[in-house]
PDB file of C-alpha atoms and ligand atoms in Angstrom:
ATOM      1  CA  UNK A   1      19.404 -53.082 127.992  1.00 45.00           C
ATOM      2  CA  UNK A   2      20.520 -54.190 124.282  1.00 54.00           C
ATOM      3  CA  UNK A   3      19.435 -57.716 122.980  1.00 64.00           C
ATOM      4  CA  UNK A   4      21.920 -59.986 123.648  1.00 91.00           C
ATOM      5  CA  UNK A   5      25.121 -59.245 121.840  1.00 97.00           C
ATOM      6  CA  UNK A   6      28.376 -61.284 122.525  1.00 98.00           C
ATOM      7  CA  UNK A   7      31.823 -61.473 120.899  1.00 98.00           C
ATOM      8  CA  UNK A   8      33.468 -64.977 120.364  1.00 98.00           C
ATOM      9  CA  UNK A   9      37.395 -65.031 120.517  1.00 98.00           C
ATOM     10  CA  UNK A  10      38.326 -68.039 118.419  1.00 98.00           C
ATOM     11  CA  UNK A  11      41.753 -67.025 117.688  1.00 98.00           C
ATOM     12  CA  UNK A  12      43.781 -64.272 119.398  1.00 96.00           C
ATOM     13  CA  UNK A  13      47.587 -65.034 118.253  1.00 94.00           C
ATOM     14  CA  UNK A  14      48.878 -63.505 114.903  1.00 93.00           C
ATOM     15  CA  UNK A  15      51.341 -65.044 111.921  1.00 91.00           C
ATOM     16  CA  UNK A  16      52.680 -67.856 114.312  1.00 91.00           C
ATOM     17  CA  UNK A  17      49.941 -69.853 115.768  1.00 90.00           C
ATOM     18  CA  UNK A  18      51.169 -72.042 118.928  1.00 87.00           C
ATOM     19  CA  UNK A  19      49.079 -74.515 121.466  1.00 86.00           C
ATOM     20  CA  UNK A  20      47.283 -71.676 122.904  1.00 89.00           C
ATOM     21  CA  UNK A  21      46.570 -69.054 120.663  1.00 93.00           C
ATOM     22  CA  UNK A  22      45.556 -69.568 116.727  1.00 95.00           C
ATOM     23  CA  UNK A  23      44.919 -67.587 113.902  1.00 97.00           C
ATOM     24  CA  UNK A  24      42.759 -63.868 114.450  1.00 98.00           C
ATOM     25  CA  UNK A  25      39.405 -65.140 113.898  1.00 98.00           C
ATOM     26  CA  UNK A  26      36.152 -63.254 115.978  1.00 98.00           C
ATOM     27  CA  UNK A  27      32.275 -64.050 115.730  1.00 98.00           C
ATOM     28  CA  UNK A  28      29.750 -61.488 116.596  1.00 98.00           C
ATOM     29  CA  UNK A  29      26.623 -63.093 117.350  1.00 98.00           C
ATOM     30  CA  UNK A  30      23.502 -60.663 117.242  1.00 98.00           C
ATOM     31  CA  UNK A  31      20.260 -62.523 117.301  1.00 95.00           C
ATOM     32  CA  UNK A  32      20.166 -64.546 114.245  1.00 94.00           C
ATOM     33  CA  UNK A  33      23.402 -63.106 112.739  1.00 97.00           C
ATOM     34  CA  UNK A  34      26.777 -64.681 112.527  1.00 98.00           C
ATOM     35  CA  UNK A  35      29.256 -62.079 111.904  1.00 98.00           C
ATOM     36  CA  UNK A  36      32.793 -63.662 111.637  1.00 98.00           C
ATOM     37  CA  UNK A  37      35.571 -61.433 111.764  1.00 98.00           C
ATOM     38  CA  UNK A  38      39.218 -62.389 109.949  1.00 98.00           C
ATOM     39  CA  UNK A  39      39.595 -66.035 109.552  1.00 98.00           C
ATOM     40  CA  UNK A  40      42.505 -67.456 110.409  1.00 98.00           C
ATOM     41  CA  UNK A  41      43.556 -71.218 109.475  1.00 98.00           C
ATOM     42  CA  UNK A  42      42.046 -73.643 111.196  1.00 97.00           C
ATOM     43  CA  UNK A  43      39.242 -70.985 112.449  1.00 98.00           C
ATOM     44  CA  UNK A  44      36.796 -74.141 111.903  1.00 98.00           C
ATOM     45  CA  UNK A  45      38.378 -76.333 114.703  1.00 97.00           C
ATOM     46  CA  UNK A  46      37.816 -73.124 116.594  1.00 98.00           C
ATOM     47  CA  UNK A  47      34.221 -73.260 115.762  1.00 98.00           C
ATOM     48  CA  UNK A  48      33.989 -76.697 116.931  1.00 97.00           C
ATOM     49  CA  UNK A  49      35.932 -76.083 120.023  1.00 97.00           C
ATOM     50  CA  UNK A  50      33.661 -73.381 121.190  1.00 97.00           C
ATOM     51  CA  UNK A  51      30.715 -75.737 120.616  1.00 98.00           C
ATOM     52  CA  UNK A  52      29.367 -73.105 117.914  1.00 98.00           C
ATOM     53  CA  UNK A  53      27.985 -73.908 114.528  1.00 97.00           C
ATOM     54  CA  UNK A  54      29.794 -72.637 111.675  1.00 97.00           C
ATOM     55  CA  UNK A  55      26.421 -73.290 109.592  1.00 97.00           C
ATOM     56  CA  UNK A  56      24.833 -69.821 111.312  1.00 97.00           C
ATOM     57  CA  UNK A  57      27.320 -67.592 109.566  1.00 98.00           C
ATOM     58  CA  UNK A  58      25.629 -65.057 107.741  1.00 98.00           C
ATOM     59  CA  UNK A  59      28.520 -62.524 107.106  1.00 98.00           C
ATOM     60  CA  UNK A  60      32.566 -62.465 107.261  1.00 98.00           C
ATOM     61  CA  UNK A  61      34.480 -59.643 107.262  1.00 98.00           C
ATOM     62  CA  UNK A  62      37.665 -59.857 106.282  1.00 98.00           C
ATOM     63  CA  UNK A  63      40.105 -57.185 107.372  1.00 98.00           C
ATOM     64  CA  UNK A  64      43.095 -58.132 105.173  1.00 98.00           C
ATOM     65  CA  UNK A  65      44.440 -60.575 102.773  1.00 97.00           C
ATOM     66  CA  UNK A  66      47.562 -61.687 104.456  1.00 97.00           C
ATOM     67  CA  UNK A  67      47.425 -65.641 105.724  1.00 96.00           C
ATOM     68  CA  UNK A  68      46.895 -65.100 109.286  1.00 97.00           C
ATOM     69  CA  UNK A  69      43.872 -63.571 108.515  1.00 98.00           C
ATOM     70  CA  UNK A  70      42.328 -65.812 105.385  1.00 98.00           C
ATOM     71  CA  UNK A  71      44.193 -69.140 105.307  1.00 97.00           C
ATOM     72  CA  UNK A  72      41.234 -70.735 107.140  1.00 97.00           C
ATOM     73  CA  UNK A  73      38.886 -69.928 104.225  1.00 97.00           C
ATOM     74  CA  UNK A  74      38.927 -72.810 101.849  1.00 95.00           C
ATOM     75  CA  UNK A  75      38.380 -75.125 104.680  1.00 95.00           C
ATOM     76  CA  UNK A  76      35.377 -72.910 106.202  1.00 96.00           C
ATOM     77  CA  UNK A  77      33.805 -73.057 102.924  1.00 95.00           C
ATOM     78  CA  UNK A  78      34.443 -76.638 102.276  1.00 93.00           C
ATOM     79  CA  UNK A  79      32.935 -77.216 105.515  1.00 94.00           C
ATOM     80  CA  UNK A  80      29.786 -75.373 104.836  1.00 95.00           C
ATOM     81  CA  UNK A  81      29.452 -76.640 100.897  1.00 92.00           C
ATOM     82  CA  UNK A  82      29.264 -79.904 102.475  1.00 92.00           C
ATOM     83  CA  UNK A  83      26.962 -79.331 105.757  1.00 93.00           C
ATOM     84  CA  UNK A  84      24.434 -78.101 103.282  1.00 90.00           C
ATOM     85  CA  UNK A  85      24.321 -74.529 104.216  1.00 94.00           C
ATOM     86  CA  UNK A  86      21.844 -72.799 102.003  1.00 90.00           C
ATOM     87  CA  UNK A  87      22.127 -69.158 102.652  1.00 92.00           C
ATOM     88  CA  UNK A  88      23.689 -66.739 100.585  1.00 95.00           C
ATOM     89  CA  UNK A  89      27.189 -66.403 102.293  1.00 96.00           C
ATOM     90  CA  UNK A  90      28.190 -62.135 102.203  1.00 97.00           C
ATOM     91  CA  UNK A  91      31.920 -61.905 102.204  1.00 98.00           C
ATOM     92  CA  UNK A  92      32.985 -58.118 102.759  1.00 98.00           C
ATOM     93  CA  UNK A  93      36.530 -56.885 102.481  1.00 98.00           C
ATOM     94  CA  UNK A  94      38.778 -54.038 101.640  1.00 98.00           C
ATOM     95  CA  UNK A  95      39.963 -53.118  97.587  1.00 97.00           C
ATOM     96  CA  UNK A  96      41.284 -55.815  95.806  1.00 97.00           C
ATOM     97  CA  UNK A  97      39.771 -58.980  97.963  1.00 97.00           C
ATOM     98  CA  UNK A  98      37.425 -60.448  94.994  1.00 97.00           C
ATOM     99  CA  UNK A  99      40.519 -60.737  92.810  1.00 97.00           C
ATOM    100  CA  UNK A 100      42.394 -62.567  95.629  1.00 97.00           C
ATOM    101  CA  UNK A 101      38.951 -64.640  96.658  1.00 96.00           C
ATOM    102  CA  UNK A 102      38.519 -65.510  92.727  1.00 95.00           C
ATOM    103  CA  UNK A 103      42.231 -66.692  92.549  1.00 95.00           C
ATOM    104  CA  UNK A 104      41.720 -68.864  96.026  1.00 94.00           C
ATOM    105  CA  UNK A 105      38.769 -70.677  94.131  1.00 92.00           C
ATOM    106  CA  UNK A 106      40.338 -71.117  90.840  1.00 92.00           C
ATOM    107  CA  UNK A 107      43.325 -72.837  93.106  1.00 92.00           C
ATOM    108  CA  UNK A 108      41.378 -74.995  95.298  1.00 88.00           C
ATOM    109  CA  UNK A 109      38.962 -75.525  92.262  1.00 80.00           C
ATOM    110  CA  UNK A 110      35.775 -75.888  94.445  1.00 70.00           C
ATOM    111  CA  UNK A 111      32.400 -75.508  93.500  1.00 70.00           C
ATOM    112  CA  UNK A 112      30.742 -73.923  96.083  1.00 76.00           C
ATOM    113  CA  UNK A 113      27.193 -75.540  96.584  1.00 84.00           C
ATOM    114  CA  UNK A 114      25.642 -72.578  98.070  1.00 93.00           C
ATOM    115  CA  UNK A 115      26.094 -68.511  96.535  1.00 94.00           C
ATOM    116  CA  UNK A 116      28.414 -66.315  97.863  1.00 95.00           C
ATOM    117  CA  UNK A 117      28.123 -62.198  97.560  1.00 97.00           C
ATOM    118  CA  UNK A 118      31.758 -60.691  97.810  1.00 97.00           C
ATOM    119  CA  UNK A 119      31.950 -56.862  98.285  1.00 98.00           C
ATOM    120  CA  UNK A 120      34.951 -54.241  98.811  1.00 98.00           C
ATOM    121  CA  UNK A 121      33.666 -52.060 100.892  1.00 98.00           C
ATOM    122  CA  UNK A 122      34.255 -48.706 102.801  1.00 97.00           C
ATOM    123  CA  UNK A 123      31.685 -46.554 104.512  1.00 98.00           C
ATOM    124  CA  UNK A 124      28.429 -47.646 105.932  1.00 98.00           C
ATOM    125  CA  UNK A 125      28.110 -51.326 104.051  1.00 98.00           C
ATOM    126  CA  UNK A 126      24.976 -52.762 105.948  1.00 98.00           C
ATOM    127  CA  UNK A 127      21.864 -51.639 107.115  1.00 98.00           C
ATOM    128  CA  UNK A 128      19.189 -52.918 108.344  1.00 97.00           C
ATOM    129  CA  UNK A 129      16.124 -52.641 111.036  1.00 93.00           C
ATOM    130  CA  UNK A 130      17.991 -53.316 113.852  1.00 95.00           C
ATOM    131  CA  UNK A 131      22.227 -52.112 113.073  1.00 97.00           C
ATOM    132  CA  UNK A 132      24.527 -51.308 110.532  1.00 98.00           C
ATOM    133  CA  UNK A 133      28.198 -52.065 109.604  1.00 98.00           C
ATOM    134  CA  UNK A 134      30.915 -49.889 108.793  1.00 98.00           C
ATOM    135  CA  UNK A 135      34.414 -50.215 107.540  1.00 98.00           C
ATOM    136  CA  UNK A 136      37.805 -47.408 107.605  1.00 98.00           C
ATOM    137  CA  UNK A 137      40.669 -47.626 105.821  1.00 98.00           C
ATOM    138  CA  UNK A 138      43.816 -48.650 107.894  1.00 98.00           C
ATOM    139  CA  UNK A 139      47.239 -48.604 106.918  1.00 97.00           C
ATOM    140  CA  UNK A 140      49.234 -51.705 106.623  1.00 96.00           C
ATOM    141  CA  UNK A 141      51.355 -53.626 104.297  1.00 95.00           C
ATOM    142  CA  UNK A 142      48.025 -54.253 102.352  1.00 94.00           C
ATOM    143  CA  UNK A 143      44.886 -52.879 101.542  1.00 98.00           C
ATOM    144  CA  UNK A 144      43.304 -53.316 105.232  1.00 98.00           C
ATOM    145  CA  UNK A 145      39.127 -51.749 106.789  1.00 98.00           C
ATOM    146  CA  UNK A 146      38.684 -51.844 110.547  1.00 98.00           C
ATOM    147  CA  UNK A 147      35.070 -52.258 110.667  1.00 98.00           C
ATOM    148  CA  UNK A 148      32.188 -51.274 113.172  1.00 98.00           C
ATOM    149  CA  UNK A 149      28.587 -52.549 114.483  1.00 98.00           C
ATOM    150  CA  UNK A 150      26.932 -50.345 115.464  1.00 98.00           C
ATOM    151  CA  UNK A 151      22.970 -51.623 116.846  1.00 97.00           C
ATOM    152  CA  UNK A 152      20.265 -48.750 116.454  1.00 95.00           C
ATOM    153  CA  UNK A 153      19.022 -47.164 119.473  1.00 92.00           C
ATOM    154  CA  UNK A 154      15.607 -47.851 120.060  1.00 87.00           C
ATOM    155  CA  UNK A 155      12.315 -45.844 121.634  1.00 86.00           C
ATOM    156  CA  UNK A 156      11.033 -47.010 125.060  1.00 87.00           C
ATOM    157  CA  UNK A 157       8.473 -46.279 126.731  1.00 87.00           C
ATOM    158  CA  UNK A 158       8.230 -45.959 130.605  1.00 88.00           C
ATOM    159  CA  UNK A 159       6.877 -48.384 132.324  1.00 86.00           C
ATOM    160  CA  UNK A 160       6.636 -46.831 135.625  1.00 88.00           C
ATOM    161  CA  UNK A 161       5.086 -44.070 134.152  1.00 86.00           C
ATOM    162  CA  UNK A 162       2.757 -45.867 132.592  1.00 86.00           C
ATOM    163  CA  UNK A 163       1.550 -47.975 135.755  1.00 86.00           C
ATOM    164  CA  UNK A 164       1.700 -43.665 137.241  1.00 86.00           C
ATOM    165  CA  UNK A 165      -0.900 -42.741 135.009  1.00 85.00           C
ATOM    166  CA  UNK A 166      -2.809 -45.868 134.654  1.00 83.00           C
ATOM    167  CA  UNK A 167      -2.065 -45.977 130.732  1.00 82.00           C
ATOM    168  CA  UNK A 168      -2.709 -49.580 130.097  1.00 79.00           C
ATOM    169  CA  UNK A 169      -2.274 -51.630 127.024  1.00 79.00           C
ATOM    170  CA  UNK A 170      -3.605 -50.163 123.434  1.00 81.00           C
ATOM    171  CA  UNK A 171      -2.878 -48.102 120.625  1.00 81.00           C
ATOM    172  CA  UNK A 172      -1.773 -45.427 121.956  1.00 83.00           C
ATOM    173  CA  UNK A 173       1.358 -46.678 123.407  1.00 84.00           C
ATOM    174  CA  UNK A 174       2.225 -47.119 119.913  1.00 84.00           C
ATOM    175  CA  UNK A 175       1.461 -43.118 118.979  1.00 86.00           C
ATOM    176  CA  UNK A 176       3.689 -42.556 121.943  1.00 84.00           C
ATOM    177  CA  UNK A 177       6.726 -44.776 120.834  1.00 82.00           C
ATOM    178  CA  UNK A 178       5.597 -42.882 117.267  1.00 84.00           C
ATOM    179  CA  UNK A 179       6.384 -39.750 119.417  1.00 84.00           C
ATOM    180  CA  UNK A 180       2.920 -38.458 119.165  1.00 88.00           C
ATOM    181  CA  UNK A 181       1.197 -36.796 122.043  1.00 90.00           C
ATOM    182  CA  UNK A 182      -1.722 -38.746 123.163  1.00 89.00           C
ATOM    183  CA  UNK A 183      -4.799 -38.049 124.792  1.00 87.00           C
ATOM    184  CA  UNK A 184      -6.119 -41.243 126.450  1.00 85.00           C
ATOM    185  CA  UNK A 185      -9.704 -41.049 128.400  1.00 83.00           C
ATOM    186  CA  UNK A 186      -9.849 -37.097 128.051  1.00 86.00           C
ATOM    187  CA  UNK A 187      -6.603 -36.548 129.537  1.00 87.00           C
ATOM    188  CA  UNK A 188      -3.809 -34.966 127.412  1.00 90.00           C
ATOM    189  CA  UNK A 189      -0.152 -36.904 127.560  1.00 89.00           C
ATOM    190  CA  UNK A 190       3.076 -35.871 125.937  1.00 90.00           C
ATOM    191  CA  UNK A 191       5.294 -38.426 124.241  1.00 88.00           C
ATOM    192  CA  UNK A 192       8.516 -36.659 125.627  1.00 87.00           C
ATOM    193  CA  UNK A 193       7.358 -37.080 129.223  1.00 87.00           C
ATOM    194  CA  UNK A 194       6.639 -41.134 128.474  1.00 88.00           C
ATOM    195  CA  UNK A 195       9.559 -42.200 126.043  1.00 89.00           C
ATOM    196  CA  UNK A 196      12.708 -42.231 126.199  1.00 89.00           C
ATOM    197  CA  UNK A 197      15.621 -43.181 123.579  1.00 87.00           C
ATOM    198  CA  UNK A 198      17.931 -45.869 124.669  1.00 89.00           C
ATOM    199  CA  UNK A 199      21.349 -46.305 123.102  1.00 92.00           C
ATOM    200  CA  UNK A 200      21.992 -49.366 120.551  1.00 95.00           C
ATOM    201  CA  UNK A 201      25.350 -51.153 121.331  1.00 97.00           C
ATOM    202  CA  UNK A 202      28.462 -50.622 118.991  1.00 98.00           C
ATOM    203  CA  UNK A 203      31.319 -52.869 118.754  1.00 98.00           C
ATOM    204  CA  UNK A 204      34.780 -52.407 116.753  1.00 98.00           C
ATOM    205  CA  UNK A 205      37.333 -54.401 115.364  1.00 98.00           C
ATOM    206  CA  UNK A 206      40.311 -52.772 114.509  1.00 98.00           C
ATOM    207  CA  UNK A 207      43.316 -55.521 113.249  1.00 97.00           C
ATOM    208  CA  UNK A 208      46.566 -54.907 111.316  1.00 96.00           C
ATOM    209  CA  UNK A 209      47.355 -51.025 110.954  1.00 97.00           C
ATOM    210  CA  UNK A 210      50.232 -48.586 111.918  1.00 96.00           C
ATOM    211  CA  UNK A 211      48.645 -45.899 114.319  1.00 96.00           C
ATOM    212  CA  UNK A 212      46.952 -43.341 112.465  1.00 97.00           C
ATOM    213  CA  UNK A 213      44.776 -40.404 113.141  1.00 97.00           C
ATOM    214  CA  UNK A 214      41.383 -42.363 111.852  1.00 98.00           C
ATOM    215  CA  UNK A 215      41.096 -44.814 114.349  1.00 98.00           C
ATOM    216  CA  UNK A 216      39.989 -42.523 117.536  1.00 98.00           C
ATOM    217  CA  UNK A 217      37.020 -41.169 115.497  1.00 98.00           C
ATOM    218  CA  UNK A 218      36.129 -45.139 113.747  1.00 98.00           C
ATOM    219  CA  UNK A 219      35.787 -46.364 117.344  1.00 98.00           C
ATOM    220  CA  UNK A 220      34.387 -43.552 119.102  1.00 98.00           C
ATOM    221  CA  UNK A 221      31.807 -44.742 122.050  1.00 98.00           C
ATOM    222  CA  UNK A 222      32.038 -48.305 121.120  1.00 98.00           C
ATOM    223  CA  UNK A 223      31.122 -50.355 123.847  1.00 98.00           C
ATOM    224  CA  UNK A 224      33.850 -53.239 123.043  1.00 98.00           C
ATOM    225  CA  UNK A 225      36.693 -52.746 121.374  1.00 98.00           C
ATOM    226  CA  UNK A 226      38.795 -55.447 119.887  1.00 98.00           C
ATOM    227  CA  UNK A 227      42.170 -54.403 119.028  1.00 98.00           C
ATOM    228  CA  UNK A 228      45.567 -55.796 117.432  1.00 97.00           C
ATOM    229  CA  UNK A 229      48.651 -55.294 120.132  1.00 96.00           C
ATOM    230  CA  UNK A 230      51.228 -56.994 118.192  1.00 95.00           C
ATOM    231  CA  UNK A 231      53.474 -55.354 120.329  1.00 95.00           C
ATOM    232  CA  UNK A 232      54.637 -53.973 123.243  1.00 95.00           C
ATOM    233  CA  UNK A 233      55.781 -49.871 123.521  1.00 94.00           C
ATOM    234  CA  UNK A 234      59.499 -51.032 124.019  1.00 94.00           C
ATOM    235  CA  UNK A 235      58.829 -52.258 120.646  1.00 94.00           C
ATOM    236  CA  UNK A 236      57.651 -49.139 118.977  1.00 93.00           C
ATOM    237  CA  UNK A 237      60.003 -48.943 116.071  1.00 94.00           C
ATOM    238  CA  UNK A 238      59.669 -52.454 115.435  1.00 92.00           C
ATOM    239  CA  UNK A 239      56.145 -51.908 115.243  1.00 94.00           C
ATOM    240  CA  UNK A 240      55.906 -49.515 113.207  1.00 93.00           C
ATOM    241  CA  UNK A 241      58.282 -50.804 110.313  1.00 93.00           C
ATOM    242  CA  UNK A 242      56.139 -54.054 110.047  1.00 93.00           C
ATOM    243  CA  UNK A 243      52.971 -51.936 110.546  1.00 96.00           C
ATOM    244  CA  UNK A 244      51.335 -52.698 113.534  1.00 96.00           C
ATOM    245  CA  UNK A 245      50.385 -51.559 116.985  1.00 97.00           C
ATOM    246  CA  UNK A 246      51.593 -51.260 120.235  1.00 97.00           C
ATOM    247  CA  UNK A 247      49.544 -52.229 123.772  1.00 97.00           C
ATOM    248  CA  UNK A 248      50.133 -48.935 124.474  1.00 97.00           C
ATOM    249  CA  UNK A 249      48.718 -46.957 121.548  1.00 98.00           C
ATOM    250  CA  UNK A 250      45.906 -49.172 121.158  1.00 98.00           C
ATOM    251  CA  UNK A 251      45.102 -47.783 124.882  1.00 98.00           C
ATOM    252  CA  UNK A 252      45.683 -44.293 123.771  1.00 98.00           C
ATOM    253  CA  UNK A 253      42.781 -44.770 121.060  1.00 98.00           C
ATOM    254  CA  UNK A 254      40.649 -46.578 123.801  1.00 98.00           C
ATOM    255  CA  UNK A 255      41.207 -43.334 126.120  1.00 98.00           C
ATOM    256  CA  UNK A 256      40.747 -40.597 123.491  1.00 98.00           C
ATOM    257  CA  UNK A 257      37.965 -42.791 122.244  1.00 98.00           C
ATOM    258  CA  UNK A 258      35.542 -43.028 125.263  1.00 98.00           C
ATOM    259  CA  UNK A 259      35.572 -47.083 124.467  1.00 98.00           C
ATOM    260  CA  UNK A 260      33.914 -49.408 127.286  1.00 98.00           C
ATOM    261  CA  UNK A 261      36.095 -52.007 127.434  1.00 98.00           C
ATOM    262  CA  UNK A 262      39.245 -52.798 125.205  1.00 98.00           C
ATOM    263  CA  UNK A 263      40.209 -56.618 123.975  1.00 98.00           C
ATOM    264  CA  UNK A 264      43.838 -56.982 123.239  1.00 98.00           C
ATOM    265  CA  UNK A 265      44.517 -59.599 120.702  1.00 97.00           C
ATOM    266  CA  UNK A 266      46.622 -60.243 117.688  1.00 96.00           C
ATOM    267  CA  UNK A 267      49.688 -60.907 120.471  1.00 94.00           C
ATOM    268  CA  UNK A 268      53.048 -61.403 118.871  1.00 92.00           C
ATOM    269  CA  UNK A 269      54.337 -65.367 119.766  1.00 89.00           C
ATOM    270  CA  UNK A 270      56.860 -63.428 121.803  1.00 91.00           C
ATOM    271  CA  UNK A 271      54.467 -62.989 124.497  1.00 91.00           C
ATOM    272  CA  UNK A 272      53.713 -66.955 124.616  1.00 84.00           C
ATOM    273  CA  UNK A 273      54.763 -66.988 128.086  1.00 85.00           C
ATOM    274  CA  UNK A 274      54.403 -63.611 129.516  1.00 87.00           C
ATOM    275  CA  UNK A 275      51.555 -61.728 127.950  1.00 87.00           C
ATOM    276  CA  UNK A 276      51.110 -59.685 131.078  1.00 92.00           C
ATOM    277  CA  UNK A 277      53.661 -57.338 129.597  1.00 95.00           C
ATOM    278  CA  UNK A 278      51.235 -56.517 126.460  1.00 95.00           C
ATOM    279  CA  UNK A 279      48.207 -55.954 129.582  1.00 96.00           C
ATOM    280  CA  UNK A 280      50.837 -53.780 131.416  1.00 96.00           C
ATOM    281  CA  UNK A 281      51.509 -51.600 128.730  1.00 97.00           C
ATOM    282  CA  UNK A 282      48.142 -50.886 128.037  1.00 98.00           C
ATOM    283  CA  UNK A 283      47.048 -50.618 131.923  1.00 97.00           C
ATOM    284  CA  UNK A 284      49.348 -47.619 131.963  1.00 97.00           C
ATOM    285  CA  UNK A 285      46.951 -46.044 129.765  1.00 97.00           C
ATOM    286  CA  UNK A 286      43.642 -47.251 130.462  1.00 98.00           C
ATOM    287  CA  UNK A 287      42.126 -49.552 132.954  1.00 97.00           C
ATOM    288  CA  UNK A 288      39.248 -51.488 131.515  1.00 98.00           C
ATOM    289  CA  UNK A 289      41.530 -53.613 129.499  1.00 98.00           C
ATOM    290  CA  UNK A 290      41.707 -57.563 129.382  1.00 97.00           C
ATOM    291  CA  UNK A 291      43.810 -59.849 127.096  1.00 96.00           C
ATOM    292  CA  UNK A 292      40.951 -62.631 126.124  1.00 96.00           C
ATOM    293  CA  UNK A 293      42.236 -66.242 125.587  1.00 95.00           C
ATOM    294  CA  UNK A 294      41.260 -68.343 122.521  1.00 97.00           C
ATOM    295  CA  UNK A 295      37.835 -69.466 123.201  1.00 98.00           C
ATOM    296  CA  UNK A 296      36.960 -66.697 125.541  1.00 98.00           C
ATOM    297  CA  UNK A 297      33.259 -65.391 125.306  1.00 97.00           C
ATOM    298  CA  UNK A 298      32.178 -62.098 126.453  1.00 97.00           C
ATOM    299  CA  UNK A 299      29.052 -60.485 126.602  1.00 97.00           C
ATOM    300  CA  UNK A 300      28.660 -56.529 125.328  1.00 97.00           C
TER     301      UNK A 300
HETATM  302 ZN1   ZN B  23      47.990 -60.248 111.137  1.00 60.50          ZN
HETATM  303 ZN1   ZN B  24      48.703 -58.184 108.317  1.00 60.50          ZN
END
């Protein structure tokens, strides 16, 4: 079992917004971090809709700089300059995003009340204890990084085994997570035959791109997947002149990819009515598919 890990869909449409569906925004919420993914205008209503506080954000990572993705920035930060938020805000994106972030303040001419640590980034970015990030280069109209969490897999002991044995409580259950062979009231015990590794979670984002051969291995085992479908595969010339994805191909990479579950978002307004036809598409492909709704919460 992984700690708790849960994906937030605050906004699931793309360029045109309409009652249902706003802006892409996603938050990641991993014990005490915040991860916000894209932000979208009016991703802080979002926030407030889904009863979440926009004050725990520790990170955003920022796919791209077109509007659907950003315009909701200046208000965000607004928001938190004046709720007092006090951490250091880390804002990661791909090449060329602190020139556009510099020219957003020196527009909107805010003082932000709090620091904020911008980074382009590609690679492993983050690491710490308990997961890292990691960001790919897409291809799109602009500079554009899928990214990754990926939670560390941890050592467990037993417990059955344990009980088995009679190994109680004391300091040699740590030399056994250690992997060190024990030997507990003169009997010998091997660390292999009491531990075992479980598997951290890993969750990927993967917005605005054309289909391209880097995506399969970027998403690889992930548990979740959260992927743009802009479009339908009738589409598939359309989509590929503006640069985005079909239902269907974002399937394909779920399939090839060994994902857990796939999360269609980043619908095209065409679909307002009848977004069964983007879940369709993909269905063909590969079953464990679901088109979340702004809002929607899911657990990983
Ligand atoms: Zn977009
Ligand atoms: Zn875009």
């Amino acid at each position: 079992m992984s700690e708790q890990l849960k994906i937030h869909f605050l906004g699931t449409g793309s360029m045109v917004p309409d009652e249902k569906r706003n802006h892409p925004a996603f938050l990641l919420v991993y014990k005490a971090e915040n991860i916000l993914v894209d932000c979208g205008e009016g991703t802080q209503i979002q926030f407030r809709k889904a009863h979440l506080n926009p004050c725990k954000i520790t990170k955003i990572l920022l796919t791209h700089w077109h509007g659907d993705h950003t315009f909701g920035l200046p208000g965000l930060l607004r928001t938190l300059s004046t709720s007092g938020y006090k951490k250091k805000l880390e804002i990661y994106g791909p090449r060329g995003i602190r020139k556009h972030l510099d020219e957003m303040f020196a527009a909107f001419g805010t003082i932000q009340e709090f620091e904020i640590q911008i980074k382009e980034v590609s690679g492993k970015f983050f690491e710490n204890s308990d997961f890292y990030l990691e960001a790919e280069k897409m291809i799109h109209v602009q500079p554009c990084n899928a990214y990754s969490f990926v939670e560390k897999g941890k050592t467990r002991i037993d417990k059955t085994k344990l009980k088995k044995f009679k190994l109680g409580h004391g300091p040699h259950l740590k030399n056994l997570k250690d992997g060190k062979d024990i030997t507990h009231e003169g009997k010998k015990y091997k660390a292999k035959d009491l531990v075992f590794e479980e598997k951290g979670k890993k969750v990927s984002f993967v917005l605005d791109t054309v289909f391209n051969d880097k995506i399969v291995p970027f998403v690889k085992n992930s548990d979740a997947l959260v992927m743009e479908s802009t479009f339908d595969s009738s589409l598939n010339e359309l989509a590929k002149n503006y640069m985005h994805l079909t239902a269907e191909q974002a399937a394909r990479v779920a399939k090839s990819a060994k994902v857990g579950k796939l999360y269609l978002v980043h619908l095209s307004e065409r679909y307002d009515k009848n977004r069964d036809v983007v879940l369709k598409d993909a269905k063909k492909v590969f079953k464990d598919v679901s088109v979340p709704k702004d809002l929607d919460c899911v657990e990983v």
